[in-house]
């Protein structure tokens, strides 16, 4: 008979053991990473269950002991040392302390070895099989965007006057700076021929983490739109009128913007935005910031790329924040909002203030000073806190 030959019995038992090792391997793969086995022809062929092999084994008194070592890479948090010993079919119990557990230097994954011992009756043979599989645990953390600072810098660029700001920008390449320049309550009539501006503006605009905007007043939407458009076009013409292509700003800062709804005023700002976006010489994105200084009617929010929703002294900001004046922007895209707080007392907890500002905006300006015509040494501290 088939089972009268001990060699045949041994071969049959080892065949079952091979299937058991496959099952042990599959048992260690996290649910989301299991894959069906397929035949070479591509047809689905599920792996045979362990019980089928056990049921088909000979009933003769044969003892077969095999130790299967399964090495699996899993996320560290998925490892439970108490369950690293798998016992299948009359197990030989192995203490957890005898099971090697090796943690890799990376915090994202660890490797452990589990020992599976299978026993059945009298003649014995042993085999050792090592199977290795990798189940990577990848982090799905969202990418962190740069910290963003907005700085109105209306200081005339005499020799060295803009150097501290440039040094701040260079030293913090992981921070995005939006810098507003204001030659003469707007572009001025002779700026394109001023050697100091011709030198300073191209240098400032050359930094990859600096966006330079030209100041234009709108007087709450009451200034003659033709005058506003003239200022915009003057900035846009800087490269051509100066004969220097690098003498250019990246967009426009529309100051004194309206807050209250008025259909004509909304149209006024939409027309200005269209003029800016269509102007050659402002680029590459023809960026637009409006500054109503407070949260405006929602009809204005989609017009610019960014809106300054607060501009005033520290004490006034705390009053507005406590009075929940920023409630109506909750749930909106904060990357499109900026805040400017000046006159900050020297004993202010800057971390707390930054937390408050970041809860309502992504672009921030903070200063101890009450003027935009000077460099504030506080900016270095603020930038470090924002980038932390």
XYZ file of C-alpha atoms in Angstrom:
388
model
C 0.000 0.000 0.000
C 0.986 3.613 -0.464
C 1.718 4.261 3.206
C 3.652 1.026 3.855
C 6.823 2.763 2.645
C 8.272 5.056 5.353
C 10.012 7.180 2.699
C 6.698 7.860 1.027
C 5.200 8.848 4.354
C 8.056 11.238 5.022
C 7.789 12.860 1.573
C 4.042 13.333 2.004
C 4.485 14.880 5.412
C 7.118 17.291 4.136
C 4.755 18.363 1.345
C 2.166 19.349 3.925
C 4.806 21.192 5.907
C 5.693 23.240 2.828
C 2.078 24.360 2.551
C 2.003 25.150 6.250
C 4.958 27.493 5.876
C 3.080 29.334 3.117
C 0.081 29.723 5.392
C 2.285 30.965 8.216
C 3.809 33.505 5.834
C 0.383 34.726 4.738
C -0.768 34.998 8.337
C 1.923 37.585 9.004
C 1.028 39.951 6.148
C -1.278 42.799 7.246
C -4.758 42.521 5.772
C -4.367 45.418 3.394
C -1.208 43.921 1.843
C -2.380 40.366 1.124
C -2.396 39.264 -2.513
C -4.089 36.265 -4.089
C -1.859 33.596 -5.562
C -2.177 33.197 -9.320
C -1.321 30.389 -11.676
C 1.092 31.132 -14.561
C -1.910 31.496 -16.850
C -3.263 34.316 -14.731
C -6.284 32.452 -13.354
C -7.101 32.915 -9.703
C -5.940 29.958 -7.654
C -6.401 30.362 -3.898
C -3.832 28.773 -1.617
C -4.998 25.478 -0.084
C -6.061 25.770 3.561
C -3.866 24.364 6.312
C -6.698 22.086 7.442
C -6.797 20.337 4.055
C -3.179 19.318 4.379
C -3.653 18.148 7.943
C -6.684 16.080 6.994
C -4.839 14.387 4.137
C -1.795 13.405 6.190
C -1.241 9.681 6.891
C -2.501 8.325 10.183
C 0.625 6.214 10.732
C 2.647 6.937 13.849
C 5.106 9.325 12.274
C 6.439 12.385 14.070
C 7.582 15.213 11.853
C 8.912 18.355 13.471
C 9.764 21.394 11.410
C 10.786 24.824 12.467
C 9.749 27.508 10.029
C 11.298 30.918 10.522
C 9.228 33.721 9.086
C 10.873 37.123 8.943
C 8.470 39.961 8.302
C 8.919 43.724 8.263
C 6.022 45.498 9.917
C 5.308 48.909 11.360
C 6.741 49.091 14.870
C 3.380 49.871 16.399
C 1.911 46.666 14.897
C 4.302 44.354 16.757
C 2.892 42.528 19.750
C 5.652 40.500 21.393
C 3.100 38.262 23.079
C 1.791 37.067 19.712
C 5.066 36.494 17.896
C 4.918 32.736 18.558
C 2.477 30.910 16.303
C 1.554 27.352 17.321
C -0.120 25.216 14.698
C -1.196 21.574 15.123
C -0.069 20.188 18.452
C 2.403 22.998 19.061
C 5.645 22.870 20.915
C 5.401 26.000 23.042
C 8.303 28.403 22.710
C 8.600 31.182 25.310
C 8.241 34.682 23.893
C 11.599 35.548 25.425
C 13.259 33.034 23.080
C 11.860 34.693 19.992
C 14.317 37.227 18.580
C 12.857 40.678 18.030
C 15.044 43.107 16.145
C 14.092 46.747 15.794
C 15.691 48.619 12.923
C 17.247 52.064 13.310
C 14.339 53.566 11.391
C 11.346 54.533 13.509
C 8.937 53.603 10.723
C 9.456 49.846 10.678
C 10.831 46.908 12.655
C 11.709 43.292 11.862
C 10.657 40.364 13.971
C 11.169 36.629 13.560
C 8.415 34.225 14.518
C 8.986 30.502 14.984
C 6.305 28.049 13.886
C 6.643 24.498 15.217
C 4.550 21.705 13.698
C 4.391 18.219 15.233
C 2.652 14.965 14.347
C 3.497 11.359 15.574
C 6.576 8.904 15.783
C 9.400 8.957 13.075
C 10.847 12.498 12.999
C 12.410 14.730 10.406
C 13.116 18.420 10.592
C 13.359 21.191 8.057
C 13.992 24.888 8.373
C 12.598 27.411 5.959
C 13.201 31.167 5.969
C 10.762 33.493 4.244
C 11.190 37.246 4.141
C 8.648 39.829 3.121
C 8.534 43.585 3.423
C 5.371 45.471 4.363
C 6.220 49.124 4.319
C 4.398 51.533 6.592
C 4.379 54.832 4.782
C 3.489 58.098 6.391
C 0.676 60.035 4.751
C 1.518 63.356 6.379
C 0.609 66.318 4.248
C 3.389 68.440 2.834
C 4.226 71.475 4.871
C 4.015 74.756 3.003
C 6.412 77.608 3.696
C 5.738 80.054 6.500
C 4.539 83.321 4.957
C 5.373 86.870 5.962
C 4.015 90.086 4.468
C 6.065 93.261 5.011
C 5.107 96.798 3.934
C 8.571 98.297 3.374
C 8.193 101.924 2.363
C 11.747 102.940 3.219
C 13.667 104.746 0.465
C 16.477 102.459 -0.795
C 19.457 104.633 -0.009
C 22.741 102.746 0.181
C 22.379 99.902 2.697
C 18.784 100.779 3.689
C 17.327 97.559 2.279
C 20.294 95.370 3.244
C 18.857 94.127 6.605
C 15.673 93.003 4.847
C 17.658 91.243 2.133
C 19.762 89.493 4.759
C 16.591 88.335 6.523
C 15.236 86.922 3.261
C 18.498 85.160 2.400
C 18.860 83.683 5.899
C 15.333 82.227 5.808
C 14.950 80.477 2.483
C 12.183 78.302 3.965
C 9.983 81.378 4.505
C 7.997 83.140 1.765
C 8.243 86.940 1.930
C 5.734 89.271 0.293
C 7.312 92.732 0.300
C 5.324 95.860 -0.577
C 7.306 98.829 -1.854
C 5.912 102.362 -2.063
C 8.161 104.829 -3.899
C 5.843 107.851 -3.666
C 2.349 106.924 -2.476
C 2.354 104.788 -5.596
C 4.936 104.233 -8.335
C 6.005 107.873 -8.526
C 6.796 109.748 -11.717
C 10.588 109.445 -11.703
C 11.223 106.126 -9.988
C 12.242 104.393 -13.221
C 15.180 106.784 -13.505
C 16.207 106.698 -9.838
C 19.513 104.837 -9.575
C 18.822 103.670 -6.033
C 15.518 102.063 -7.022
C 17.039 100.745 -10.247
C 19.613 98.902 -8.142
C 17.518 97.859 -5.138
C 14.307 96.588 -6.775
C 15.928 94.036 -9.139
C 18.077 92.713 -6.309
C 15.096 92.319 -3.960
C 12.959 90.732 -6.670
C 15.701 88.259 -7.569
C 15.305 86.160 -4.411
C 13.256 83.040 -5.072
C 11.403 83.358 -1.755
C 10.491 87.033 -2.233
C 7.387 88.410 -3.951
C 7.622 92.172 -4.558
C 4.415 94.197 -4.924
C 3.880 97.828 -5.895
C 1.677 100.033 -3.693
C -1.469 101.661 -5.148
C -4.128 103.581 -3.197
C -7.837 103.076 -3.977
C -9.474 105.199 -1.227
C -12.194 102.648 -0.436
C -13.181 102.476 -4.077
C -13.753 106.228 -4.435
C -10.524 107.138 -6.196
C -10.995 107.703 -9.926
C -10.439 104.307 -11.489
C -8.487 105.844 -14.365
C -5.956 107.202 -11.849
C -5.647 103.808 -10.181
C -5.177 102.116 -13.548
C -2.532 104.691 -14.461
C -0.527 103.724 -11.356
C -0.872 100.047 -12.212
C 0.277 100.658 -15.776
C 3.223 102.736 -14.556
C 4.487 99.799 -12.501
C 3.883 97.462 -15.437
C 5.920 99.745 -17.707
C 8.975 99.878 -15.426
C 10.953 97.261 -17.406
C 10.422 99.101 -20.698
C 10.749 102.704 -19.473
C 13.916 101.921 -17.524
C 15.402 99.775 -20.264
C 16.102 97.175 -17.584
C 13.971 94.017 -17.745
C 14.834 93.067 -14.158
C 13.417 96.355 -12.859
C 9.928 95.013 -12.193
C 7.476 94.108 -9.470
C 5.533 90.846 -9.297
C 2.102 92.327 -8.666
C 0.059 95.092 -7.036
C -0.999 95.924 -3.476
C -4.377 97.723 -3.611
C -4.474 99.694 -0.372
C -7.486 101.251 1.358
C -9.867 98.731 -0.178
C -13.609 98.767 0.483
C -15.293 96.627 3.137
C -19.037 97.290 2.750
C -21.017 95.797 -0.096
C -21.874 97.985 -3.040
C -22.446 96.521 -6.488
C -20.602 99.337 -8.254
C -17.655 99.073 -5.873
C -17.422 95.326 -6.384
C -17.309 95.967 -10.137
C -14.650 98.648 -9.553
C -12.301 96.144 -7.892
C -13.062 93.421 -10.412
C -12.064 95.788 -13.207
C -8.832 96.673 -11.405
C -8.047 92.996 -10.904
C -8.613 92.381 -14.601
C -6.256 95.246 -15.479
C -3.543 93.834 -13.215
C -3.861 90.272 -14.484
C -3.705 91.395 -18.114
C -0.740 93.750 -17.720
C 2.594 92.720 -19.186
C 5.503 93.709 -16.978
C 3.891 92.416 -13.777
C 4.759 88.848 -13.222
C 5.111 86.046 -13.411
C 1.738 85.688 -11.650
C 0.528 89.317 -11.611
C -0.227 88.806 -7.921
C -2.954 90.923 -6.278
C -3.403 91.804 -2.604
C -6.244 94.049 -1.418
C -6.126 95.762 1.953
C -9.491 96.675 3.464
C -7.840 96.398 6.906
C -10.809 94.403 8.206
C -12.897 91.448 7.076
C -14.808 92.780 4.046
C -18.106 91.684 2.594
C -17.702 88.218 1.087
C -18.342 89.566 -2.423
C -14.819 91.053 -2.378
C -12.968 87.962 -1.186
C -12.744 86.151 -4.521
C -11.347 89.144 -6.421
C -7.682 89.231 -5.265
C -5.180 86.471 -4.581
C -5.004 87.584 -0.946
C -6.934 89.953 1.337
C -5.591 91.767 4.405
C -8.366 91.134 6.925
C -6.754 93.118 9.736
C -4.364 96.071 9.850
C -4.044 98.000 13.084
C -2.340 98.192 16.470
C -1.863 95.208 18.775
C -4.415 96.449 21.325
C -7.073 96.763 18.631
C -6.302 93.290 17.337
C -6.822 91.789 20.785
C -10.168 93.575 21.064
C -11.259 92.344 17.631
C -10.080 88.805 18.332
C -11.891 88.688 21.687
C -15.058 90.031 20.054
C -14.984 87.188 17.478
C -14.847 89.626 14.574
C -13.205 86.959 12.409
C -15.998 84.401 12.763
C -17.310 84.949 9.247
C -14.108 83.702 7.622
C -14.079 80.436 9.560
C -14.049 77.487 7.206
C -12.627 79.558 4.341
C -9.202 79.117 2.754
C -6.812 80.849 5.174
C -4.039 80.878 2.561
C -5.901 83.792 0.967
C -5.847 85.981 4.081
C -3.191 88.228 5.608
C -2.972 90.125 8.894
C -0.848 93.125 9.900
C -0.328 93.972 13.555
C 1.946 96.832 14.615
C 2.735 98.593 17.900
C 3.294 95.275 19.672
C 4.467 95.819 23.290
C 7.930 94.469 24.049
C 6.619 92.109 26.754
C 4.086 90.415 24.442
C 4.070 86.624 24.245
C 4.845 86.349 20.533
C 4.072 82.625 20.356
C 0.524 83.251 21.560
C 0.077 86.113 19.107
C 1.360 83.980 16.235
C -1.109 81.240 17.164
C -3.932 83.782 17.085
C -2.877 85.214 13.726
C -2.374 81.798 12.155
C -5.887 80.794 13.162
C -7.257 83.446 10.788
C -4.561 83.968 8.131
C -1.467 82.511 6.491
C 0.437 85.755 5.751
C 1.444 87.698 8.848
C 3.086 90.999 9.697
C 4.179 91.757 13.255
C 6.117 94.792 14.438
C 6.985 96.754 17.563
C 7.024 99.876 15.406
C 4.134 102.004 14.193
C 5.720 102.915 10.869
C 6.427 101.093 7.611
C 9.463 103.231 6.868
C 11.999 101.383 9.009
C 13.431 97.923 9.493
C 12.273 96.234 12.707
C 14.736 93.865 14.414
C 11.718 91.984 15.804
C 11.174 90.458 12.360
C 14.099 88.111 12.829
C 12.477 86.649 15.957
C 9.048 86.496 14.336
C 10.368 84.708 11.251
C 12.191 82.147 13.409
C 9.004 81.420 15.362
C 6.916 81.146 12.202
C 9.385 78.750 10.593
C 9.726 76.553 13.694
